[in-house]
């Protein structure tokens, strides 16, 4: 079940409610929202989010991304920065873009490899693990209202966070995967418009192929994270307990708050 939100200036906006979770209980609507960045949103978008019950925003982006394109302020809504990575995760995630772009013009698989490395980092690095725990604690302490969490395009960091949340709520992994992959459909127009600009700028097919990869999600990316978890911790349950610090009490609190009775 997919619930796309009618926002004008926000990429990939969805309510993840409606999925069937633990003991057949559905994830509540108007509680968990996943989106891309909410910079320079329209008055319509702000009013919609207010009416939808928004009370908290969790920004998953790096400090550099937040400084460059800060979230729009919405009065009465608490804003919390919880970066999954301290590195800029846009434009390939590297500081020396000239050098990286030169590689992208020669090696069509460079972006793919970089994305796989990034997904591994998003579950294996201690900073990311601490951030995942903090996000779950924030959710467990939000008794009412909607929490919106986002990165830049709402697909990778937001995708990993959504995988963790839905898994803890008891949604089956194939449903979780399909929700993750739906970002590709949501970002089709974004990738197409960006490609037109790059073509006009004279970029070659190899570079444009890499940019399409960077603007997409993939089974392979998610599997890279899940395989790293499996190989290092023996599965998601052990990983969540040992590295993210999910206790039975925290898991049950999340289920009580975010699943229908």
PDB file of C-alpha atoms in Angstrom:
ATOM      1  CA  UNK A   1       0.000   0.000   0.000  1.00  0.00           C
ATOM      2  CA  UNK A   2       1.527   3.298  -1.100  1.00  0.00           C
ATOM      3  CA  UNK A   3       0.337   6.678   0.127  1.00  0.00           C
ATOM      4  CA  UNK A   4       1.870   9.494  -1.931  1.00  0.00           C
ATOM      5  CA  UNK A   5       1.451  12.938  -0.380  1.00  0.00           C
ATOM      6  CA  UNK A   6       0.301  15.799  -2.673  1.00  0.00           C
ATOM      7  CA  UNK A   7       3.236  18.121  -2.023  1.00  0.00           C
ATOM      8  CA  UNK A   8       4.384  20.597  -4.680  1.00  0.00           C
ATOM      9  CA  UNK A   9       8.057  21.230  -3.893  1.00  0.00           C
ATOM     10  CA  UNK A  10       9.061  18.095  -2.006  1.00  0.00           C
ATOM     11  CA  UNK A  11      10.490  15.054  -3.804  1.00  0.00           C
ATOM     12  CA  UNK A  12       9.347  11.536  -3.040  1.00  0.00           C
ATOM     13  CA  UNK A  13       6.807  12.387  -0.283  1.00  0.00           C
ATOM     14  CA  UNK A  14       5.045   9.372   1.235  1.00  0.00           C
ATOM     15  CA  UNK A  15       3.163   8.264   4.320  1.00  0.00           C
ATOM     16  CA  UNK A  16       4.399   4.766   5.181  1.00  0.00           C
ATOM     17  CA  UNK A  17       1.179   3.923   7.005  1.00  0.00           C
ATOM     18  CA  UNK A  18      -1.122   1.171   5.821  1.00  0.00           C
ATOM     19  CA  UNK A  19       1.352  -1.695   5.602  1.00  0.00           C
ATOM     20  CA  UNK A  20       0.470  -4.819   7.556  1.00  0.00           C
ATOM     21  CA  UNK A  21       2.828  -5.361  10.472  1.00  0.00           C
ATOM     22  CA  UNK A  22       3.149  -7.370  13.674  1.00  0.00           C
ATOM     23  CA  UNK A  23       0.163  -9.630  14.469  1.00  0.00           C
ATOM     24  CA  UNK A  24      -1.667  -8.371  11.386  1.00  0.00           C
ATOM     25  CA  UNK A  25      -1.877  -4.815  12.738  1.00  0.00           C
ATOM     26  CA  UNK A  26      -1.515  -2.048  10.174  1.00  0.00           C
ATOM     27  CA  UNK A  27       1.003   0.779  10.454  1.00  0.00           C
ATOM     28  CA  UNK A  28      -0.881   3.904  11.472  1.00  0.00           C
ATOM     29  CA  UNK A  29      -1.470   6.708   8.979  1.00  0.00           C
ATOM     30  CA  UNK A  30      -0.514  10.324   9.777  1.00  0.00           C
ATOM     31  CA  UNK A  31       2.410   9.164  11.933  1.00  0.00           C
ATOM     32  CA  UNK A  32       5.468   8.353   9.775  1.00  0.00           C
ATOM     33  CA  UNK A  33       6.336  10.400   6.686  1.00  0.00           C
ATOM     34  CA  UNK A  34       9.337   9.843   4.405  1.00  0.00           C
ATOM     35  CA  UNK A  35      10.400  12.544   1.939  1.00  0.00           C
ATOM     36  CA  UNK A  36      13.219  14.342   0.196  1.00  0.00           C
ATOM     37  CA  UNK A  37      14.500  17.676   1.472  1.00  0.00           C
ATOM     38  CA  UNK A  38      11.934  20.303   2.472  1.00  0.00           C
ATOM     39  CA  UNK A  39      13.849  23.425   1.492  1.00  0.00           C
ATOM     40  CA  UNK A  40      11.927  26.362  -0.010  1.00  0.00           C
ATOM     41  CA  UNK A  41       8.562  24.640   0.253  1.00  0.00           C
ATOM     42  CA  UNK A  42       5.406  26.365  -0.903  1.00  0.00           C
ATOM     43  CA  UNK A  43       2.700  27.793   1.334  1.00  0.00           C
ATOM     44  CA  UNK A  44       0.481  24.955   0.086  1.00  0.00           C
ATOM     45  CA  UNK A  45       3.017  22.362   1.243  1.00  0.00           C
ATOM     46  CA  UNK A  46       3.422  23.979   4.634  1.00  0.00           C
ATOM     47  CA  UNK A  47      -0.328  24.145   5.167  1.00  0.00           C
ATOM     48  CA  UNK A  48      -0.795  20.562   4.031  1.00  0.00           C
ATOM     49  CA  UNK A  49       1.835  19.306   6.481  1.00  0.00           C
ATOM     50  CA  UNK A  50       0.305  21.307   9.309  1.00  0.00           C
ATOM     51  CA  UNK A  51      -3.142  19.909   8.546  1.00  0.00           C
ATOM     52  CA  UNK A  52      -1.662  16.413   8.261  1.00  0.00           C
ATOM     53  CA  UNK A  53      -0.545  16.599  11.876  1.00  0.00           C
ATOM     54  CA  UNK A  54       3.188  17.226  11.474  1.00  0.00           C
ATOM     55  CA  UNK A  55       4.924  17.763  14.822  1.00  0.00           C
ATOM     56  CA  UNK A  56       8.576  16.790  14.212  1.00  0.00           C
ATOM     57  CA  UNK A  57      11.076  16.836  11.354  1.00  0.00           C
ATOM     58  CA  UNK A  58      14.203  14.658  11.459  1.00  0.00           C
ATOM     59  CA  UNK A  59      16.838  15.834   8.966  1.00  0.00           C
ATOM     60  CA  UNK A  60      19.136  12.943   8.021  1.00  0.00           C
ATOM     61  CA  UNK A  61      21.462  15.029   5.846  1.00  0.00           C
ATOM     62  CA  UNK A  62      25.057  15.976   6.591  1.00  0.00           C
ATOM     63  CA  UNK A  63      25.836  19.320   8.269  1.00  0.00           C
ATOM     64  CA  UNK A  64      27.193  20.624   4.941  1.00  0.00           C
ATOM     65  CA  UNK A  65      23.970  19.761   3.099  1.00  0.00           C
ATOM     66  CA  UNK A  66      21.893  21.383   5.842  1.00  0.00           C
ATOM     67  CA  UNK A  67      23.924  24.599   5.663  1.00  0.00           C
ATOM     68  CA  UNK A  68      23.734  24.737   1.868  1.00  0.00           C
ATOM     69  CA  UNK A  69      19.993  24.092   1.640  1.00  0.00           C
ATOM     70  CA  UNK A  70      18.395  24.453   5.083  1.00  0.00           C
ATOM     71  CA  UNK A  71      14.926  23.095   5.705  1.00  0.00           C
ATOM     72  CA  UNK A  72      12.057  25.526   5.578  1.00  0.00           C
ATOM     73  CA  UNK A  73      10.980  26.499   9.066  1.00  0.00           C
ATOM     74  CA  UNK A  74       7.458  25.509  10.009  1.00  0.00           C
ATOM     75  CA  UNK A  75       6.278  27.209  13.172  1.00  0.00           C
ATOM     76  CA  UNK A  76       5.224  24.850  15.910  1.00  0.00           C
ATOM     77  CA  UNK A  77       7.142  21.938  14.379  1.00  0.00           C
ATOM     78  CA  UNK A  78      10.249  20.652  16.167  1.00  0.00           C
ATOM     79  CA  UNK A  79      13.286  20.274  13.908  1.00  0.00           C
ATOM     80  CA  UNK A  80      16.004  17.740  14.809  1.00  0.00           C
ATOM     81  CA  UNK A  81      19.265  17.127  12.912  1.00  0.00           C
ATOM     82  CA  UNK A  82      20.332  13.473  13.001  1.00  0.00           C
ATOM     83  CA  UNK A  83      22.876  12.998  10.191  1.00  0.00           C
ATOM     84  CA  UNK A  84      23.337   9.420   9.026  1.00  0.00           C
ATOM     85  CA  UNK A  85      26.686  10.438   7.567  1.00  0.00           C
ATOM     86  CA  UNK A  86      28.895  13.436   8.240  1.00  0.00           C
ATOM     87  CA  UNK A  87      29.957  13.454   4.570  1.00  0.00           C
ATOM     88  CA  UNK A  88      28.067  15.318   1.868  1.00  0.00           C
ATOM     89  CA  UNK A  89      25.950  12.631   0.179  1.00  0.00           C
ATOM     90  CA  UNK A  90      25.052  14.640  -2.906  1.00  0.00           C
ATOM     91  CA  UNK A  91      26.880  14.740  -6.244  1.00  0.00           C
ATOM     92  CA  UNK A  92      28.685  11.507  -5.464  1.00  0.00           C
ATOM     93  CA  UNK A  93      29.584  12.306  -1.897  1.00  0.00           C
ATOM     94  CA  UNK A  94      33.138  13.475  -2.609  1.00  0.00           C
ATOM     95  CA  UNK A  95      34.766  16.839  -1.978  1.00  0.00           C
ATOM     96  CA  UNK A  96      36.982  16.855  -5.086  1.00  0.00           C
ATOM     97  CA  UNK A  97      34.151  16.728  -7.605  1.00  0.00           C
ATOM     98  CA  UNK A  98      36.398  17.500 -10.570  1.00  0.00           C
ATOM     99  CA  UNK A  99      38.400  14.324 -10.020  1.00  0.00           C
ATOM    100  CA  UNK A 100      35.297  12.230  -9.366  1.00  0.00           C
ATOM    101  CA  UNK A 101      33.468  13.580 -12.398  1.00  0.00           C
ATOM    102  CA  UNK A 102      36.491  12.747 -14.569  1.00  0.00           C
ATOM    103  CA  UNK A 103      36.151   9.126 -13.445  1.00  0.00           C
ATOM    104  CA  UNK A 104      32.401   9.202 -14.108  1.00  0.00           C
ATOM    105  CA  UNK A 105      33.105  10.265 -17.700  1.00  0.00           C
ATOM    106  CA  UNK A 106      35.252   7.162 -18.230  1.00  0.00           C
ATOM    107  CA  UNK A 107      33.815   4.393 -16.040  1.00  0.00           C
ATOM    108  CA  UNK A 108      30.073   3.825 -16.241  1.00  0.00           C
ATOM    109  CA  UNK A 109      30.172   1.578 -13.146  1.00  0.00           C
ATOM    110  CA  UNK A 110      31.933   4.047 -10.836  1.00  0.00           C
ATOM    111  CA  UNK A 111      28.675   5.477  -9.499  1.00  0.00           C
ATOM    112  CA  UNK A 112      27.282   2.009  -8.900  1.00  0.00           C
ATOM    113  CA  UNK A 113      30.306   1.002  -6.825  1.00  0.00           C
ATOM    114  CA  UNK A 114      30.198   4.259  -4.881  1.00  0.00           C
ATOM    115  CA  UNK A 115      26.518   3.702  -4.030  1.00  0.00           C
ATOM    116  CA  UNK A 116      27.204   0.164  -2.819  1.00  0.00           C
ATOM    117  CA  UNK A 117      30.019   1.484  -0.604  1.00  0.00           C
ATOM    118  CA  UNK A 118      27.714   4.196   0.746  1.00  0.00           C
ATOM    119  CA  UNK A 119      24.975   1.721   1.674  1.00  0.00           C
ATOM    120  CA  UNK A 120      27.499  -0.447   3.489  1.00  0.00           C
ATOM    121  CA  UNK A 121      28.661   2.603   5.431  1.00  0.00           C
ATOM    122  CA  UNK A 122      25.074   3.541   6.299  1.00  0.00           C
ATOM    123  CA  UNK A 123      24.679   0.342   8.305  1.00  0.00           C
ATOM    124  CA  UNK A 124      28.254  -0.416   9.377  1.00  0.00           C
ATOM    125  CA  UNK A 125      29.737   2.909  10.507  1.00  0.00           C
ATOM    126  CA  UNK A 126      29.383   3.654  14.207  1.00  0.00           C
ATOM    127  CA  UNK A 127      28.125   7.165  13.571  1.00  0.00           C
ATOM    128  CA  UNK A 128      25.315   5.822  11.390  1.00  0.00           C
ATOM    129  CA  UNK A 129      24.448   3.191  13.981  1.00  0.00           C
ATOM    130  CA  UNK A 130      24.230   5.804  16.734  1.00  0.00           C
ATOM    131  CA  UNK A 131      22.029   7.953  14.519  1.00  0.00           C
ATOM    132  CA  UNK A 132      19.686   5.055  13.815  1.00  0.00           C
ATOM    133  CA  UNK A 133      19.317   4.477  17.552  1.00  0.00           C
ATOM    134  CA  UNK A 134      18.615   8.157  18.181  1.00  0.00           C
ATOM    135  CA  UNK A 135      15.931   8.197  15.469  1.00  0.00           C
ATOM    136  CA  UNK A 136      14.171   5.227  17.056  1.00  0.00           C
ATOM    137  CA  UNK A 137      14.345   6.902  20.477  1.00  0.00           C
ATOM    138  CA  UNK A 138      12.777  10.067  19.030  1.00  0.00           C
ATOM    139  CA  UNK A 139       9.978   8.005  17.498  1.00  0.00           C
ATOM    140  CA  UNK A 140       9.417   6.152  20.769  1.00  0.00           C
ATOM    141  CA  UNK A 141       9.027   9.505  22.530  1.00  0.00           C
ATOM    142  CA  UNK A 142       6.527  10.922  20.031  1.00  0.00           C
ATOM    143  CA  UNK A 143       3.151   9.971  21.409  1.00  0.00           C
ATOM    144  CA  UNK A 144       1.061  11.953  18.925  1.00  0.00           C
ATOM    145  CA  UNK A 145       1.327  13.636  15.555  1.00  0.00           C
ATOM    146  CA  UNK A 146       3.340  12.915  12.433  1.00  0.00           C
ATOM    147  CA  UNK A 147       7.137  12.636  12.263  1.00  0.00           C
ATOM    148  CA  UNK A 148       8.692  13.510   8.897  1.00  0.00           C
ATOM    149  CA  UNK A 149      12.210  12.201   8.264  1.00  0.00           C
ATOM    150  CA  UNK A 150      14.143  13.040   5.139  1.00  0.00           C
ATOM    151  CA  UNK A 151      17.486  13.256   3.363  1.00  0.00           C
ATOM    152  CA  UNK A 152      18.104  14.962   0.015  1.00  0.00           C
ATOM    153  CA  UNK A 153      16.095  12.892  -2.464  1.00  0.00           C
ATOM    154  CA  UNK A 154      14.338  10.713   0.107  1.00  0.00           C
ATOM    155  CA  UNK A 155      15.691   7.451  -1.251  1.00  0.00           C
ATOM    156  CA  UNK A 156      18.979   6.226   0.300  1.00  0.00           C
ATOM    157  CA  UNK A 157      19.422   7.410   3.885  1.00  0.00           C
ATOM    158  CA  UNK A 158      15.651   7.794   4.155  1.00  0.00           C
ATOM    159  CA  UNK A 159      15.345   4.352   2.567  1.00  0.00           C
ATOM    160  CA  UNK A 160      17.596   2.672   5.136  1.00  0.00           C
ATOM    161  CA  UNK A 161      15.767   4.360   8.022  1.00  0.00           C
ATOM    162  CA  UNK A 162      12.445   3.195   6.566  1.00  0.00           C
ATOM    163  CA  UNK A 163      13.726  -0.378   6.267  1.00  0.00           C
ATOM    164  CA  UNK A 164      14.646  -0.366   9.966  1.00  0.00           C
ATOM    165  CA  UNK A 165      11.357   1.203  11.087  1.00  0.00           C
ATOM    166  CA  UNK A 166       9.108  -1.073   9.038  1.00  0.00           C
ATOM    167  CA  UNK A 167      11.097  -4.174  10.015  1.00  0.00           C
ATOM    168  CA  UNK A 168      10.713  -3.360  13.715  1.00  0.00           C
ATOM    169  CA  UNK A 169       7.001  -2.838  13.146  1.00  0.00           C
ATOM    170  CA  UNK A 170       6.795  -6.369  11.740  1.00  0.00           C
ATOM    171  CA  UNK A 171       6.280  -5.613   8.042  1.00  0.00           C
ATOM    172  CA  UNK A 172       7.616  -8.431   5.837  1.00  0.00           C
ATOM    173  CA  UNK A 173      10.886  -7.807   4.052  1.00  0.00           C
ATOM    174  CA  UNK A 174       9.522  -8.129   0.516  1.00  0.00           C
ATOM    175  CA  UNK A 175       6.940  -5.416   1.221  1.00  0.00           C
ATOM    176  CA  UNK A 176       9.716  -3.287   2.721  1.00  0.00           C
ATOM    177  CA  UNK A 177      11.815  -3.824  -0.406  1.00  0.00           C
ATOM    178  CA  UNK A 178       8.964  -2.782  -2.686  1.00  0.00           C
ATOM    179  CA  UNK A 179       8.434   0.400  -0.673  1.00  0.00           C
ATOM    180  CA  UNK A 180      12.160   1.130  -1.007  1.00  0.00           C
ATOM    181  CA  UNK A 181      12.175   0.512  -4.769  1.00  0.00           C
ATOM    182  CA  UNK A 182       9.171   2.775  -5.330  1.00  0.00           C
ATOM    183  CA  UNK A 183      11.518   5.755  -5.039  1.00  0.00           C
ATOM    184  CA  UNK A 184      12.608   5.003  -8.610  1.00  0.00           C
ATOM    185  CA  UNK A 185       9.116   5.721  -9.890  1.00  0.00           C
ATOM    186  CA  UNK A 186       8.780   8.798  -7.685  1.00  0.00           C
ATOM    187  CA  UNK A 187      12.046  10.258  -9.032  1.00  0.00           C
ATOM    188  CA  UNK A 188      11.589   9.492 -12.749  1.00  0.00           C
ATOM    189  CA  UNK A 189      10.852  13.114 -13.695  1.00  0.00           C
ATOM    190  CA  UNK A 190      13.689  14.420 -11.520  1.00  0.00           C
ATOM    191  CA  UNK A 191      16.223  12.158 -13.251  1.00  0.00           C
ATOM    192  CA  UNK A 192      14.866  12.984 -16.707  1.00  0.00           C
ATOM    193  CA  UNK A 193      15.054  16.754 -16.175  1.00  0.00           C
ATOM    194  CA  UNK A 194      18.557  16.499 -14.764  1.00  0.00           C
ATOM    195  CA  UNK A 195      19.645  14.399 -17.742  1.00  0.00           C
ATOM    196  CA  UNK A 196      18.381  17.027 -20.211  1.00  0.00           C
ATOM    197  CA  UNK A 197      20.498  19.664 -18.471  1.00  0.00           C
ATOM    198  CA  UNK A 198      23.586  17.443 -18.480  1.00  0.00           C
ATOM    199  CA  UNK A 199      23.135  16.657 -22.168  1.00  0.00           C
ATOM    200  CA  UNK A 200      22.879  20.370 -22.964  1.00  0.00           C
ATOM    201  CA  UNK A 201      26.070  20.886 -20.975  1.00  0.00           C
ATOM    202  CA  UNK A 202      27.842  18.408 -23.259  1.00  0.00           C
ATOM    203  CA  UNK A 203      28.268  15.556 -20.788  1.00  0.00           C
ATOM    204  CA  UNK A 204      28.919  12.153 -22.350  1.00  0.00           C
ATOM    205  CA  UNK A 205      26.756   9.057 -22.052  1.00  0.00           C
ATOM    206  CA  UNK A 206      29.036   7.487 -19.472  1.00  0.00           C
ATOM    207  CA  UNK A 207      28.745  10.466 -17.120  1.00  0.00           C
ATOM    208  CA  UNK A 208      24.987  10.629 -17.596  1.00  0.00           C
ATOM    209  CA  UNK A 209      24.690   6.904 -16.860  1.00  0.00           C
ATOM    210  CA  UNK A 210      26.477   7.437 -13.556  1.00  0.00           C
ATOM    211  CA  UNK A 211      24.190  10.336 -12.702  1.00  0.00           C
ATOM    212  CA  UNK A 212      21.153   8.143 -13.353  1.00  0.00           C
ATOM    213  CA  UNK A 213      22.583   5.555 -10.964  1.00  0.00           C
ATOM    214  CA  UNK A 214      23.181   8.201  -8.304  1.00  0.00           C
ATOM    215  CA  UNK A 215      19.573   9.356  -8.696  1.00  0.00           C
ATOM    216  CA  UNK A 216      18.121   5.866  -8.370  1.00  0.00           C
ATOM    217  CA  UNK A 217      17.618   3.063  -5.886  1.00  0.00           C
ATOM    218  CA  UNK A 218      18.467  -0.553  -6.625  1.00  0.00           C
ATOM    219  CA  UNK A 219      17.983  -4.043  -5.235  1.00  0.00           C
ATOM    220  CA  UNK A 220      21.778  -4.269  -5.346  1.00  0.00           C
ATOM    221  CA  UNK A 221      22.230  -1.257  -3.057  1.00  0.00           C
ATOM    222  CA  UNK A 222      19.806  -2.525  -0.441  1.00  0.00           C
ATOM    223  CA  UNK A 223      21.235  -6.037  -0.713  1.00  0.00           C
ATOM    224  CA  UNK A 224      24.724  -4.657  -0.097  1.00  0.00           C
ATOM    225  CA  UNK A 225      23.525  -3.324   3.268  1.00  0.00           C
ATOM    226  CA  UNK A 226      21.593  -6.483   4.139  1.00  0.00           C
ATOM    227  CA  UNK A 227      24.477  -8.780   3.148  1.00  0.00           C
ATOM    228  CA  UNK A 228      26.911  -6.731   5.266  1.00  0.00           C
ATOM    229  CA  UNK A 229      24.522  -7.097   8.202  1.00  0.00           C
ATOM    230  CA  UNK A 230      24.112 -10.825   7.591  1.00  0.00           C
ATOM    231  CA  UNK A 231      27.845 -11.487   7.265  1.00  0.00           C
ATOM    232  CA  UNK A 232      28.858  -9.410  10.286  1.00  0.00           C
ATOM    233  CA  UNK A 233      25.978  -9.970  12.706  1.00  0.00           C
ATOM    234  CA  UNK A 234      24.052 -13.004  11.496  1.00  0.00           C
ATOM    235  CA  UNK A 235      20.947 -11.073  10.460  1.00  0.00           C
ATOM    236  CA  UNK A 236      18.825  -7.998  11.062  1.00  0.00           C
ATOM    237  CA  UNK A 237      17.561  -9.058  14.482  1.00  0.00           C
ATOM    238  CA  UNK A 238      21.061  -9.452  15.917  1.00  0.00           C
ATOM    239  CA  UNK A 239      22.212  -6.241  14.226  1.00  0.00           C
ATOM    240  CA  UNK A 240      19.360  -4.212  15.670  1.00  0.00           C
ATOM    241  CA  UNK A 241      19.944  -5.615  19.135  1.00  0.00           C
ATOM    242  CA  UNK A 242      23.759  -5.545  19.209  1.00  0.00           C
ATOM    243  CA  UNK A 243      24.621  -2.422  17.193  1.00  0.00           C
ATOM    244  CA  UNK A 244      21.509  -0.240  17.187  1.00  0.00           C
ATOM    245  CA  UNK A 245      20.580  -0.974  20.788  1.00  0.00           C
ATOM    246  CA  UNK A 246      17.005  -2.049  20.148  1.00  0.00           C
ATOM    247  CA  UNK A 247      15.729  -3.606  23.363  1.00  0.00           C
ATOM    248  CA  UNK A 248      12.464  -5.556  23.554  1.00  0.00           C
ATOM    249  CA  UNK A 249      11.070  -2.554  25.436  1.00  0.00           C
ATOM    250  CA  UNK A 250      11.985  -0.119  22.648  1.00  0.00           C
ATOM    251  CA  UNK A 251      10.591  -2.436  19.970  1.00  0.00           C
ATOM    252  CA  UNK A 252       7.335  -2.896  21.875  1.00  0.00           C
ATOM    253  CA  UNK A 253       7.028   0.848  22.484  1.00  0.00           C
ATOM    254  CA  UNK A 254       7.339   1.507  18.759  1.00  0.00           C
ATOM    255  CA  UNK A 255       4.739  -1.146  17.972  1.00  0.00           C
ATOM    256  CA  UNK A 256       2.331   0.262  20.553  1.00  0.00           C
ATOM    257  CA  UNK A 257       2.692   3.765  19.149  1.00  0.00           C
ATOM    258  CA  UNK A 258       2.769   3.130  15.416  1.00  0.00           C
ATOM    259  CA  UNK A 259       0.567   0.060  14.859  1.00  0.00           C
ATOM    260  CA  UNK A 260      -3.212   0.097  14.933  1.00  0.00           C
ATOM    261  CA  UNK A 261      -4.871  -1.753  17.812  1.00  0.00           C
TER     262      UNK A 261
END
